[in-house]
Coordinates of C-alpha atoms and ligand atoms in Angstrom, one line a residue:
X1 CA -15.5 71.1 8.7
X2 CA -14.6 74.6 7.7
X3 CA -16.9 76.8 5.7
X4 CA -14.8 76.8 2.6
X5 CA -15.0 73.0 2.3
X6 CA -18.7 73.1 3.1
X7 CA -19.3 75.6 0.2
X8 CA -17.4 73.5 -2.2
X9 CA -19.2 70.3 -1.2
X10 CA -22.7 71.7 -1.8
X11 CA -21.6 73.3 -5.1
X12 CA -20.6 69.9 -6.3
X13 CA -23.9 68.4 -5.3
X14 CA -25.9 70.9 -7.4
X15 CA -26.9 69.0 -10.5
X16 CA -25.6 70.9 -13.4
X17 CA -28.8 70.5 -15.5
X18 CA -30.4 72.5 -12.7
X19 CA -28.4 75.7 -13.5
X20 CA -31.7 77.6 -13.5
X21 CA -32.6 76.8 -9.9
X22 CA -31.5 79.8 -8.0
X23 CA -29.7 81.1 -11.1
X24 CA -29.1 84.7 -11.8
X25 CA -30.5 85.8 -15.2
X26 CA -29.5 89.0 -16.9
X27 CA -32.3 90.4 -19.1
X28 CA -31.4 92.1 -22.3
X29 CA -33.8 94.3 -24.2
X30 CA -32.0 94.0 -27.5
X31 CA -33.2 97.2 -29.1
X32 CA -31.5 99.1 -26.3
X33 CA -28.4 97.2 -25.4
X34 CA -25.7 97.7 -28.0
X35 CA -26.0 98.8 -31.6
X36 CA -23.3 97.4 -33.8
X37 CA -24.2 99.0 -37.2
X38 CA -25.1 102.6 -36.5
X39 CA -28.8 102.4 -37.3
X40 CA -29.7 103.5 -33.7
X41 CA -31.2 100.1 -32.8
X42 CA -29.4 97.5 -30.7
X43 CA -28.8 94.2 -32.4
X44 CA -27.5 90.6 -31.9
X45 CA -23.9 91.4 -32.9
X46 CA -24.0 94.2 -30.3
X47 CA -24.9 91.7 -27.6
X48 CA -22.1 89.4 -28.8
X49 CA -19.7 92.4 -28.5
X50 CA -20.7 92.8 -24.9
X51 CA -20.5 89.2 -23.7
X52 CA -17.4 89.8 -21.7
X53 CA -19.1 92.5 -19.7
X54 CA -22.1 90.3 -19.1
X55 CA -19.9 87.4 -18.0
X56 CA -17.9 89.7 -15.7
X57 CA -21.1 90.2 -13.7
X58 CA -21.1 86.6 -12.7
X59 CA -24.6 85.9 -13.9
X60 CA -25.6 82.4 -15.0
X61 CA -27.7 83.2 -18.0
X62 CA -29.1 85.8 -20.3
X63 CA -32.7 86.2 -21.4
X64 CA -33.0 88.2 -24.6
X65 CA -36.4 89.9 -25.2
X66 CA -37.8 89.0 -28.7
X67 CA -35.6 89.4 -31.7
X68 CA -37.9 87.5 -34.2
X69 CA -39.3 89.0 -37.4
X70 CA -41.9 91.5 -36.4
X71 CA -43.6 94.7 -37.6
X72 CA -42.5 96.0 -34.1
X73 CA -45.9 97.4 -33.2
X74 CA -45.1 96.1 -29.7
X75 CA -41.4 96.1 -30.2
X76 CA -41.0 92.5 -31.0
X77 CA -43.8 91.1 -28.8
X78 CA -45.8 90.9 -32.1
X79 CA -44.1 88.1 -34.0
X80 CA -44.7 87.6 -37.8
X81 CA -42.1 84.8 -38.2
X82 CA -41.1 82.7 -35.1
X83 CA -38.3 81.0 -36.9
X84 CA -36.3 83.9 -38.2
X85 CA -34.4 86.9 -36.8
X86 CA -35.7 90.4 -37.7
X87 CA -33.3 92.0 -40.1
X88 CA -33.0 95.0 -37.8
X89 CA -31.4 92.6 -35.2
X90 CA -29.3 90.6 -37.6
X91 CA -29.6 87.1 -39.0
X92 CA -29.9 83.5 -37.7
X93 CA -26.2 83.1 -38.2
X94 CA -25.6 86.1 -35.9
X95 CA -27.8 84.4 -33.3
X96 CA -25.9 81.2 -33.7
X97 CA -22.6 83.1 -33.2
X98 CA -24.0 84.8 -30.1
X99 CA -25.1 81.4 -28.7
X100 CA -21.8 79.7 -29.3
X101 CA -19.8 82.6 -27.9
X102 CA -22.1 82.9 -24.8
X103 CA -21.7 79.1 -24.2
X104 CA -18.0 79.4 -24.5
X105 CA -18.1 81.9 -21.6
X106 CA -20.3 79.6 -19.5
X107 CA -23.4 81.7 -20.1
X108 CA -26.8 80.1 -20.7
X109 CA -29.0 81.7 -23.3
X110 CA -32.8 82.0 -22.9
X111 CA -35.0 83.3 -25.6
X112 CA -38.4 85.0 -25.2
X113 CA -41.2 83.0 -26.8
X114 CA -44.4 84.9 -27.4
X115 CA -46.9 82.1 -27.9
X116 CA -50.1 83.6 -26.7
X117 CA -50.5 85.9 -29.7
X118 CA -48.9 86.6 -33.1
X119 CA -48.6 89.8 -35.1
X120 CA -51.6 90.4 -37.4
X121 CA -48.9 90.2 -40.2
X122 CA -48.2 86.6 -39.4
X123 CA -49.2 84.4 -42.3
X124 CA -51.3 82.2 -40.0
X125 CA -53.5 85.2 -39.2
X126 CA -53.7 86.3 -42.9
X127 CA -55.0 82.8 -43.7
X128 CA -57.3 82.6 -40.7
X129 CA -59.0 85.9 -41.4
X130 CA -59.5 85.2 -45.1
X131 CA -62.7 83.1 -44.6
X132 CA -64.7 81.1 -42.0
X133 CA -63.8 77.8 -43.5
X134 CA -60.1 77.8 -44.4
X135 CA -57.8 75.3 -42.8
X136 CA -56.6 77.8 -40.2
X137 CA -60.0 79.4 -39.6
X138 CA -60.0 78.2 -36.0
X139 CA -56.4 79.2 -35.2
X140 CA -57.4 82.5 -33.7
X141 CA -60.3 83.4 -31.4
X142 CA -63.1 84.4 -33.7
X143 CA -66.6 85.2 -32.4
X144 CA -69.8 86.6 -33.8
X145 CA -71.0 90.0 -32.7
X146 CA -74.0 90.3 -30.3
X147 CA -77.3 91.0 -32.2
X148 CA -76.7 94.7 -31.7
X149 CA -73.3 94.5 -33.4
X150 CA -71.3 95.0 -30.2
X151 CA -68.4 92.7 -29.1
X152 CA -69.2 89.2 -27.9
X153 CA -68.5 90.0 -24.2
X154 CA -66.9 92.5 -21.9
X155 CA -63.3 91.4 -22.0
X156 CA -60.8 94.2 -22.0
X157 CA -57.4 94.7 -23.6
X158 CA -54.5 95.5 -21.3
X159 CA -53.4 98.2 -23.7
X160 CA -56.9 100.0 -23.4
X161 CA -60.4 99.4 -24.8
X162 CA -62.2 96.3 -25.8
X163 CA -60.3 93.0 -26.3
X164 CA -62.2 92.5 -29.5
X165 CA -61.5 93.9 -32.9
X166 CA -63.9 93.8 -35.8
X167 CA -62.8 92.2 -39.0
X168 CA -64.7 93.2 -42.0
X169 CA -63.7 90.2 -44.1
X170 CA -65.0 87.5 -41.8
X171 CA -67.7 89.8 -40.3
X172 CA -66.6 88.6 -36.9
X173 CA -64.6 89.9 -34.0
X174 CA -61.2 88.5 -33.0
X175 CA -59.7 88.5 -29.6
X176 CA -56.6 90.5 -28.6
X177 CA -55.5 90.8 -25.0
X178 CA -52.9 93.4 -26.0
X179 CA -52.8 95.5 -29.2
X180 CA -55.4 94.9 -31.9
X181 CA -52.4 94.0 -34.1
X182 CA -51.6 91.1 -31.6
X183 CA -54.4 88.6 -32.3
X184 CA -54.7 85.8 -29.7
X185 CA -54.0 82.3 -30.9
X186 CA -56.7 79.8 -30.1
X187 CA -55.0 77.2 -27.9
X188 CA -58.2 75.1 -27.8
X189 CA -57.2 74.1 -31.3
X190 CA -54.7 71.2 -31.2
X191 CA -53.0 72.1 -34.4
X192 CA -52.1 75.5 -32.9
X193 CA -50.4 73.8 -30.0
X194 CA -48.6 71.4 -32.3
X195 CA -47.3 74.2 -34.5
X196 CA -46.0 76.2 -31.5
X197 CA -44.3 73.1 -30.0
X198 CA -42.8 72.4 -33.3
X199 CA -41.4 75.9 -33.4
X200 CA -40.1 75.6 -29.8
X201 CA -38.3 72.4 -31.0
X202 CA -36.6 74.4 -33.7
X203 CA -34.9 76.6 -31.1
X204 CA -34.1 73.7 -28.8
X205 CA -32.4 72.0 -31.7
X206 CA -30.4 75.2 -32.4
X207 CA -29.1 74.9 -28.8
X208 CA -30.9 77.5 -26.7
X209 CA -30.9 76.7 -23.0
X210 CA -34.4 77.8 -22.2
X211 CA -37.4 79.9 -22.8
X212 CA -38.9 82.9 -21.1
X213 CA -42.5 82.4 -22.0
X214 CA -44.5 85.6 -22.4
X215 CA -47.9 85.9 -20.7
X216 CA -48.1 82.2 -20.1
X217 CA -51.4 82.3 -18.3
X218 CA -53.1 84.1 -21.3
X219 CA -52.8 81.0 -23.6
X220 CA -56.4 79.8 -23.1
X221 CA -59.7 81.7 -22.9
X222 CA -63.1 80.4 -21.7
X223 CA -64.7 78.6 -24.6
X224 CA -68.1 79.9 -23.6
X225 CA -66.8 83.5 -23.7
X226 CA -68.5 84.3 -20.4
X227 CA -68.3 87.9 -19.1
X228 CA -65.7 88.7 -16.5
X229 CA -67.2 89.9 -13.2
X230 CA -66.4 93.4 -11.9
X231 CA -64.0 93.9 -9.1
X232 CA -65.0 96.1 -6.1
X233 CA -63.1 99.4 -5.8
X234 CA -61.1 98.1 -2.8
X235 CA -59.9 95.1 -4.8
X236 CA -58.6 97.2 -7.7
X237 CA -55.5 98.4 -5.9
X238 CA -53.5 95.2 -6.6
X239 CA -52.8 95.4 -10.2
X240 CA -50.6 94.6 -13.1
X241 CA -51.8 97.7 -15.0
X242 CA -51.6 101.4 -14.2
X243 CA -54.4 102.8 -12.1
X244 CA -55.9 104.8 -15.0
X245 CA -56.5 101.6 -16.9
X246 CA -60.1 100.1 -16.8
X247 CA -58.5 96.7 -17.1
X248 CA -58.2 96.9 -13.3
X249 CA -62.0 97.0 -12.9
X250 CA -62.4 93.4 -13.8
X251 CA -61.7 90.0 -12.3
X252 CA -60.3 88.3 -15.3
X253 CA -61.8 84.9 -14.5
X254 CA -62.7 83.9 -18.0
X255 CA -60.3 85.7 -20.4
X256 CA -57.1 84.0 -18.9
X257 CA -55.7 81.5 -16.5
X258 CA -58.0 78.7 -17.6
X259 CA -57.6 75.1 -16.3
X260 CA -56.9 73.7 -19.8
X261 CA -53.5 75.4 -19.8
X262 CA -52.0 72.9 -17.4
X263 CA -52.2 70.1 -20.0
X264 CA -50.4 72.4 -22.6
X265 CA -47.7 73.3 -20.1
X266 CA -47.1 69.6 -19.6
X267 CA -46.7 69.1 -23.3
X268 CA -44.2 71.9 -23.5
X269 CA -42.3 70.6 -20.5
X270 CA -42.2 67.1 -22.0
X271 CA -40.7 68.5 -25.2
X272 CA -38.1 70.5 -23.2
X273 CA -37.2 67.4 -21.3
X274 CA -36.1 65.7 -24.5
X275 CA -33.1 68.0 -24.3
X276 CA -30.6 68.1 -21.5
X277 CA -30.5 71.0 -19.1
X278 CA -33.1 73.3 -20.6
X279 CA -35.5 75.5 -18.6
X280 CA -38.8 77.2 -18.9
X281 CA -39.6 80.4 -17.2
X282 CA -43.3 81.4 -17.5
X283 CA -44.4 85.0 -17.0
X284 CA -47.7 85.2 -15.1
X285 CA -49.7 88.4 -15.3
X286 CA -52.6 88.1 -12.8
X287 CA -53.2 90.7 -10.1
X288 CA -55.6 88.6 -8.1
X289 CA -54.3 85.1 -8.4
X290 CA -50.6 85.5 -9.4
X291 CA -49.1 83.4 -6.6
X292 CA -51.7 80.8 -6.7
X293 CA -51.0 80.3 -10.4
X294 CA -47.3 80.3 -9.8
X295 CA -47.9 77.4 -7.3
X296 CA -50.0 75.5 -9.9
X297 CA -47.6 76.0 -12.8
X298 CA -44.4 75.2 -11.0
X299 CA -45.3 72.4 -8.6
X300 CA -43.8 69.0 -9.2
X301 CA -41.6 68.4 -12.2
X302 CA -44.0 68.2 -15.1
X303 CA -44.9 71.8 -15.7
X304 CA -42.7 74.9 -15.7
X305 CA -39.3 75.0 -14.0
X306 CA -40.0 78.4 -12.7
X307 CA -42.5 81.3 -13.0
X308 CA -42.0 85.0 -13.1
X309 CA -44.5 87.0 -11.2
X310 CA -45.4 90.7 -10.8
X311 CA -45.3 90.8 -7.0
X312 CA -42.0 92.7 -6.7
X313 CA -42.5 94.6 -10.0
X314 CA -45.4 96.5 -8.5
X315 CA -45.5 100.1 -7.4
X316 CA -45.9 99.0 -3.8
X317 CA -42.6 98.9 -2.1
X318 CA -41.1 95.6 -1.1
X319 CA -41.4 96.0 2.7
X320 CA -40.7 93.4 5.3
X321 CA -44.4 92.7 5.8
X322 CA -45.1 92.5 2.1
X323 CA -42.2 90.1 1.6
X324 CA -43.4 87.9 4.4
X325 CA -47.0 88.0 3.0
X326 CA -45.8 86.9 -0.5
X327 CA -43.6 84.0 0.7
X328 CA -46.3 82.8 3.2
X329 CA -48.9 82.8 0.5
X330 CA -46.7 81.1 -2.0
X331 CA -45.7 78.3 0.4
X332 CA -49.4 77.9 1.4
X333 CA -50.2 77.3 -2.3
X334 CA -47.3 74.9 -3.1
X335 CA -44.3 74.3 -0.9
X336 CA -42.2 73.3 -3.9
X337 CA -43.2 76.2 -6.1
X338 CA -40.2 77.8 -7.7
X339 CA -40.4 81.6 -8.2
X340 CA -38.1 83.9 -10.2
X341 CA -38.1 87.4 -8.9
X342 CA -37.4 90.7 -10.6
X343 CA -37.5 94.2 -9.4
X344 CA -37.1 95.8 -12.8
X345 CA -37.8 94.9 -16.4
X346 CA -38.8 96.3 -19.8
X347 CA -42.4 96.8 -18.7
X348 CA -42.2 98.8 -15.4
X349 CA -40.5 101.9 -14.1
X350 CA -37.0 101.1 -12.9
X351 CA -37.2 100.2 -9.2
X352 CA -34.7 102.8 -8.0
X353 CA -37.3 105.4 -9.1
X354 CA -40.5 103.3 -8.6
X355 CA -39.6 102.7 -5.0
X356 CA -37.8 106.1 -4.6
X357 CA -34.7 104.3 -3.2
X358 CA -31.7 106.0 -1.7
X359 CA -28.3 104.6 -2.9
X360 CA -28.0 102.6 0.3
X361 CA -31.4 101.1 -0.1
X362 CA -30.8 100.2 -3.7
X363 CA -27.6 98.4 -2.6
X364 CA -29.5 96.6 0.1
X365 CA -32.2 95.4 -2.3
X366 CA -29.6 94.0 -4.6
X367 CA -28.3 91.8 -1.7
X368 CA -31.8 90.9 -0.7
X369 CA -32.6 89.7 -4.2
X370 CA -29.5 87.3 -4.0
X371 CA -30.7 86.0 -0.6
X372 CA -34.4 85.3 -1.3
X373 CA -35.5 81.8 -2.3
X374 CA -36.0 81.8 -6.1
X375 CA -34.2 82.5 -9.2
X376 CA -33.5 86.2 -10.0
X377 CA -33.7 88.3 -13.1
X378 CA -31.7 91.5 -13.3
X379 CA -32.6 94.0 -16.0
X380 CA -29.9 95.7 -18.1
X381 CA -28.7 98.8 -16.3
X382 CA -30.1 97.8 -12.9
X383 CA -26.5 96.9 -12.0
X384 CA -25.6 100.5 -12.6
X385 CA -28.3 101.7 -10.2
X386 CA -30.1 103.5 -13.1
X387 CA -33.2 105.5 -12.4
X388 CA -36.1 105.8 -14.8
X389 CA -35.3 108.0 -17.8
X390 CA -37.5 111.0 -18.6
X391 CA -38.8 110.6 -22.2
X392 CA -40.8 113.6 -23.5
X393 CA -44.1 112.9 -25.3
X394 CA -42.7 113.8 -28.7
X395 CA -40.2 111.0 -28.4
X396 CA -42.5 108.3 -27.0
X397 CA -42.6 105.0 -28.9
X398 CA -44.6 102.8 -26.6
X399 CA -48.3 102.6 -27.8
X400 CA -49.3 101.9 -24.2
X401 CA -47.8 105.2 -23.0
X402 CA -49.2 107.1 -25.9
X403 CA -52.7 105.8 -25.1
X404 CA -52.7 106.7 -21.4
X405 CA -50.4 109.8 -21.4
X406 CA -49.8 111.7 -19.2
X407 CA -51.3 109.9 -16.2
X408 CA -49.3 106.8 -17.3
X409 CA -46.2 107.4 -19.4
X410 CA -45.7 103.9 -20.7
X411 CA -42.6 101.8 -20.8
X412 CA -40.1 103.9 -22.7
X413 CA -38.5 105.3 -19.5
X414 CA -37.1 101.9 -18.7
X415 CA -36.2 101.1 -22.3
X416 CA -33.7 103.9 -23.2
X417 CA -30.3 102.8 -24.4
X418 CA -27.8 101.2 -22.1
X419 CA -25.1 103.6 -21.0
X420 CA -21.6 102.4 -21.6
X421 CA -19.4 105.4 -22.1
X422 CA -20.2 108.6 -20.2
X423 CA -18.4 111.1 -22.4
X424 CA -19.7 109.7 -25.7
X425 CA -22.6 111.6 -27.3
X426 CA -24.7 108.4 -27.4
X427 CA -23.1 106.9 -24.4
X428 CA -21.4 104.3 -26.5
X429 CA -24.7 102.7 -27.5
X430 CA -24.7 103.7 -31.1
X431 CA -22.8 105.7 -33.7
X432 CA -26.2 106.9 -35.0
X433 CA -29.3 108.5 -33.6
X434 CA -30.8 106.0 -31.1
X435 CA -34.5 105.0 -31.4
X436 CA -35.1 106.4 -27.9
X437 CA -32.9 109.2 -26.5
X438 CA -30.0 108.4 -24.2
X439 CA -30.7 109.8 -20.8
X440 CA -28.1 112.4 -19.8
X441 CA -28.8 111.6 -16.1
X442 CA -28.1 107.9 -16.7
X443 CA -24.9 108.7 -18.6
X444 CA -23.4 109.9 -15.4
X445 CA -23.5 106.3 -14.2
X446 CA -22.2 104.7 -17.4
X447 CA -20.2 101.5 -17.2
X448 CA -16.8 103.2 -17.9
X449 CA -17.4 105.5 -14.8
X450 CA -18.4 102.7 -12.4
X451 CA -16.0 100.0 -13.6
X452 CA -12.8 101.3 -12.0
X453 CA -14.3 102.3 -8.6
X454 CA -14.4 99.2 -6.3
X455 CA -17.2 100.8 -4.3
X456 CA -19.5 101.5 -7.3
X457 CA -22.9 100.1 -7.6
X458 CA -21.7 97.9 -10.5
X459 CA -19.0 96.3 -8.4
X460 CA -21.5 96.0 -5.5
X461 CA -23.8 94.0 -7.8
X462 CA -20.9 91.8 -8.9
X463 CA -20.1 91.0 -5.2
X464 CA -23.8 90.4 -4.4
X465 CA -24.0 87.8 -7.2
X466 CA -20.7 86.3 -6.1
X467 CA -22.2 85.9 -2.6
X468 CA -25.0 83.8 -3.9
X469 CA -22.6 81.6 -5.8
X470 CA -20.3 81.2 -2.8
X471 CA -23.2 80.0 -0.6
X472 CA -25.3 77.5 -2.5
X473 CA -27.8 77.6 0.4
X474 CA -28.8 81.0 -1.0
X475 CA -29.3 79.7 -4.4
X476 CA -31.0 76.4 -3.9
X477 CA -31.5 75.9 -0.2
X478 CA -34.8 75.9 1.7
X479 CA -36.1 79.1 3.2
X480 CA -37.2 78.9 6.8
X481 CA -38.3 81.1 9.7
X482 CA -39.2 84.1 7.7
X483 CA -40.2 86.8 10.2
X484 CA -41.1 90.4 10.1
X485 CA -40.3 92.5 13.1
X486 CA -41.3 96.1 12.5
X487 CA -39.3 97.1 9.4
X488 CA -36.9 94.2 9.6
X489 CA -37.2 91.0 7.6
X490 CA -35.3 88.0 8.9
X491 CA -35.0 84.5 7.5
X492 CA -32.8 81.5 7.2
X493 CA -31.6 79.8 4.1
X494 CA -30.2 76.3 4.5
X495 CA -29.1 73.2 2.7
X496 CA -27.5 69.9 3.8
X497 CA -24.3 71.6 4.7
X498 CA -24.8 75.2 5.8
X499 CA -27.3 77.7 7.2
X500 CA -27.3 81.4 6.3
X501 CA -29.1 83.8 8.6
X502 CA -30.3 87.0 6.8
X503 CA -31.6 90.2 8.4
X504 CA -32.6 93.3 6.4
X505 CA -33.9 96.6 7.7
X506 CA -36.1 97.7 4.8
X507 CA -37.4 100.7 6.7
X508 CA -36.2 104.3 6.9
X509 CA -35.5 104.3 10.7
X510 CA -33.0 102.3 12.8
X511 CA -34.4 99.1 14.3
X512 CA -33.2 96.6 17.0
X513 CA -32.9 92.9 16.3
X514 CA -31.5 89.9 18.2
X515 CA -29.0 87.8 16.4
X516 CA -29.2 84.0 16.7
X517 CA -26.9 82.4 19.3
X518 CA -24.1 79.9 18.5
X519 CA -21.2 79.7 16.3
X520 CA -22.0 81.9 13.4
X521 CA -19.6 83.7 11.2
X522 CA -20.5 87.1 9.7
X523 CA -20.3 87.4 5.9
X524 CA -20.9 90.0 3.3
X525 CA -18.9 92.8 4.9
X526 CA -17.6 93.7 1.5
X527 CA -21.2 94.4 0.6
X528 CA -21.7 96.6 3.6
X529 CA -23.2 94.0 5.9
X530 CA -22.8 94.8 9.6
X531 CA -21.4 92.5 12.3
X532 CA -22.4 92.0 15.9
X533 CA -23.6 89.7 18.6
X534 CA -26.8 89.4 20.6
X535 CA -28.9 92.6 20.4
X536 CA -27.9 94.9 17.6
X537 CA -29.2 98.0 15.9
X538 CA -29.6 98.0 12.1
X539 CA -29.8 101.5 10.7
X540 CA -32.1 102.2 7.8
X541 CA -31.1 100.0 4.8
X542 CA -28.6 98.1 6.9
X543 CA -28.4 94.3 6.9
X544 CA -26.6 91.4 8.5
X545 CA -25.6 88.0 7.1
X546 CA -24.2 85.1 9.1
X547 CA -23.2 81.6 8.2
X548 CA -22.7 78.4 10.0
X549 CA -21.9 74.9 8.9
X550 CA -24.2 72.0 9.7
X551 CA -23.3 68.7 11.2
Ligands
BGC1 C1 -44.3 91.6 -22.3 C2 -44.7 93.0 -22.8 C3 -45.6 92.8 -23.9 C4 -46.8 91.9 -23.6 C5 -47.5 91.4 -24.8 C6 -45.6 91.1 -21.8 O1 -45.9 90.8 -20.6 O2 -43.3 91.6 -21.3 O3 -43.6 93.7 -23.1 O4 -46.1 94.0 -24.3 O5 -46.4 90.7 -22.9 O6 -46.8 90.5 -25.5
MG2 MG1 -28.4 98.1 -35.1

């Protein structure tokens, strides 16, 4: 059987409702993607205008960061009405139009549900804080002060300081894992769960294909409000927060990742299962137990379809040994766990800068992402090879950056407007003054510059995504024999019909490897993959891909 037939055969066997398994998801940060009305803020109509571009990348789905009604203290991750679009982004009708047009182009649409907390402007919170005995008094996490007036325990907010905020009406503290304007919902209260599931149903009815679920392991807290233990200094280096943040000093045993969460996730999955082909992608933020939780949350078919973890969003470079460590740990926790990887997003410095990548290395990582077992999220502008933008203090918007400046500059450097047209004053993003400045350095790599050049990063990404689609073993197959030899990572991906051998030199020096024997065919030359037989040398950032049919 020739390889062409093999490919077609396994494509046909992929169940279409499982589009998410091994799917490539393009993350859109709506404020910064495309402004359609000149107010300097990206919007839903802007996304609709750019659907042809997105479809041309070959991705399976888009994930749109929150566009719901919000006072925008955390730029949409503080929701004051889950069932409506913030006027700054448009209307529900605009969303419906976006959904229909995306579907017509074969793109799935995932929305970002922020269930763990609301905005303090949400009517639920206004009601809850009004008294200790109103019907929603238990909807948020309220607790009495210690006798000396200090907060009930030592829990910390990721954005700095105590996780407790005093409320002078109830004369109690309320919990917030993020900003004090993002009060935590109390998931121990069944009515809270019901209200959230009801809201999720509203969007499923509207036709969304799935949810990216914000901070999914933060839903529940320890009912007894026990203090978190301290971490030793050596344990503090693995972290989801910048080094200067005292959040890293604790092992967050009690403030998140509680066992009760599993039952809620199963309720959410059961609801999603009532609709055909929908998927849940949970975001796990836990520096100590991230992979373990990913195993717990994605094992079997009753919980999340996939989880998104911070392992490759860290400052630490994705080396061969780190990759092996991550996949070994993950398969030790749950062989069937299904990860979704990202190198960049709206919360971390763009990986080209974070890992200080050469152009060749950035190209190699794009191919690696398409070869690793798991689904993949690409963050807008990643396909252009963008580096982190430099945003001066006077222009900062992110409260997290303002708090920890200058040791940590916050998340604005990865949130600057998408660059479409290099010669336009605002790079084709807006006719007005953008909410964050367009980066002049990024504008050099605007879409209109890279589009016509077949060798550009943009066209490289398109080919890398196409490679995954041409070889379903890369999307949905098993991953076997992962080995690290010096700086080289090798592994096999395989399904019933084909095997793909992958070798990546993730180091900065040349390295020797031996290629497997037998009838293999080299692929990926259009991506820069090298060919050879037996013992070969991979230069820094070089890789080799070989395919053979099975049976
Ligand atoms: C989101 C952040 C947000 C936080 C609180 C996350 O992990 O990705 O952007 O600030 O949750 O909602
Ligand atoms: Mg606008």
